[in-house]
Amino acid sequence: MNALPPLPGRPLPLPVPDPRADGLVLDYEGMHALVADLVLPDGASMYAMSALETSRELIRHSYYRYEFATVAVTHALFALEHVLAERLAVGIDHPLKGLIEQAADAGLIAAELAAELDRSRLLRDRLTRGAVTSADLGPTGAVELVRAVFDAVSLLLRPSPTAEAPAAGMSGAPCEDRLARLSEEHHRAPYPASFRGVGIDGVELILLDADVAGHVDCELNGGLDDHGIAVLWACIAGLDKAVPLINEEYCAACFARLRTMAGLAAARHIPAAT
């Protein structure tokens, strides 16, 4: 590779640390430890590997340019979109929000991980609309979101279950077991205290929580009637509006799990393709 010739009589300046990253690490070497656990997953395509590696290096170099941290998150989503579309066997033009939801509903990624991925998706959308700038996120926050993408890609690249597993799934038992497990987890988890009485985009969260949990219980204990199914689909529409706008991690994870539960319960009433 040919290097640029030095300017006549003037040495090239050394990069200067961005003062906004002051206190994060002692020096640039400290950035290596910050991204050390962002290990490229095995089996990814060259496209996905390139996007993930670039996102990791952008975080590392945010020591010199703070905005690189936010850009790193948006760049990692390129890899996520391609891997999701490939695993779900759909076109790459599908909206990322829908791809994440499909992967969660299919049990390919956990609801909590899906919520983290959607936080990155929402950041990208806000950046596209000009609602935030590239300085919205610092290196530490970027590491958390990019790590979620690395984790999701690793999970999505795992080999498909053996032939015996789909055969067992035809009975619907694995889906029912997962719905029951998620419902139990939801009942055990305390409701986010700071979100009591809070509405988002016209959606009352605590009422939505009660409606979905109650209808899932009905589905697990005998099945929903037509009215219950209609209410559940209305709840799903409310969740799809509210979940991307929740900016508190625990609350976002709770309602992402609720969305997965609602999707699993509703999917049992979709007629099979003929």
JSON list of C-alpha atoms in Angstrom, two decimals, residues 186-187 191 204-218 231-232 235 239 255 258 261:
[
{"chain": "A", "resi": 186, "resn": "HIS", "atom": "CA", "xyz": [-43.02, -12.38, 33.66]},
{"chain": "A", "resi": 187, "resn": "HIS", "atom": "CA", "xyz": [-45.19, -13.11, 36.71]},
{"chain": "A", "resi": 191, "resn": "TYR", "atom": "CA", "xyz": [-43.27, -4.36, 37.42]},
{"chain": "A", "resi": 204, "resn": "GLU", "atom": "CA", "xyz": [-50.94, 2.88, 29.14]},
{"chain": "A", "resi": 205, "resn": "LEU", "atom": "CA", "xyz": [-48.12, 0.50, 29.98]},
{"chain": "A", "resi": 206, "resn": "ILE", "atom": "CA", "xyz": [-49.49, -1.02, 33.18]},
{"chain": "A", "resi": 207, "resn": "LEU", "atom": "CA", "xyz": [-52.86, -1.77, 31.54]},
{"chain": "A", "resi": 208, "resn": "LEU", "atom": "CA", "xyz": [-51.09, -3.30, 28.56]},
{"chain": "A", "resi": 209, "resn": "ASP", "atom": "CA", "xyz": [-49.05, -5.46, 30.93]},
{"chain": "A", "resi": 210, "resn": "ALA", "atom": "CA", "xyz": [-52.17, -6.73, 32.69]},
{"chain": "A", "resi": 211, "resn": "ASP", "atom": "CA", "xyz": [-54.06, -7.38, 29.45]},
{"chain": "A", "resi": 212, "resn": "VAL", "atom": "CA", "xyz": [-51.30, -9.39, 27.79]},
{"chain": "A", "resi": 213, "resn": "ALA", "atom": "CA", "xyz": [-50.44, -11.38, 30.92]},
{"chain": "A", "resi": 214, "resn": "GLY", "atom": "CA", "xyz": [-54.11, -12.19, 31.51]},
{"chain": "A", "resi": 215, "resn": "HIS", "atom": "CA", "xyz": [-54.79, -13.27, 27.94]},
{"chain": "A", "resi": 216, "resn": "VAL", "atom": "CA", "xyz": [-51.64, -15.40, 27.83]},
{"chain": "A", "resi": 217, "resn": "ASP", "atom": "CA", "xyz": [-52.82, -17.14, 31.00]},
{"chain": "A", "resi": 218, "resn": "CYS", "atom": "CA", "xyz": [-56.18, -17.78, 29.32]},
{"chain": "A", "resi": 231, "resn": "VAL", "atom": "CA", "xyz": [-57.79, -8.08, 22.17]},
{"chain": "A", "resi": 232, "resn": "LEU", "atom": "CA", "xyz": [-54.39, -9.79, 22.05]},
{"chain": "A", "resi": 235, "resn": "CYS", "atom": "CA", "xyz": [-52.18, -5.38, 22.57]},
{"chain": "A", "resi": 239, "resn": "LEU", "atom": "CA", "xyz": [-46.55, -2.96, 22.23]},
{"chain": "A", "resi": 255, "resn": "PHE", "atom": "CA", "xyz": [-42.07, -5.20, 27.69]},
{"chain": "A", "resi": 258, "resn": "LEU", "atom": "CA", "xyz": [-44.31, -9.26, 26.95]},
{"chain": "A", "resi": 261, "resn": "MET", "atom": "CA", "xyz": [-45.37, -13.72, 24.83]}
]
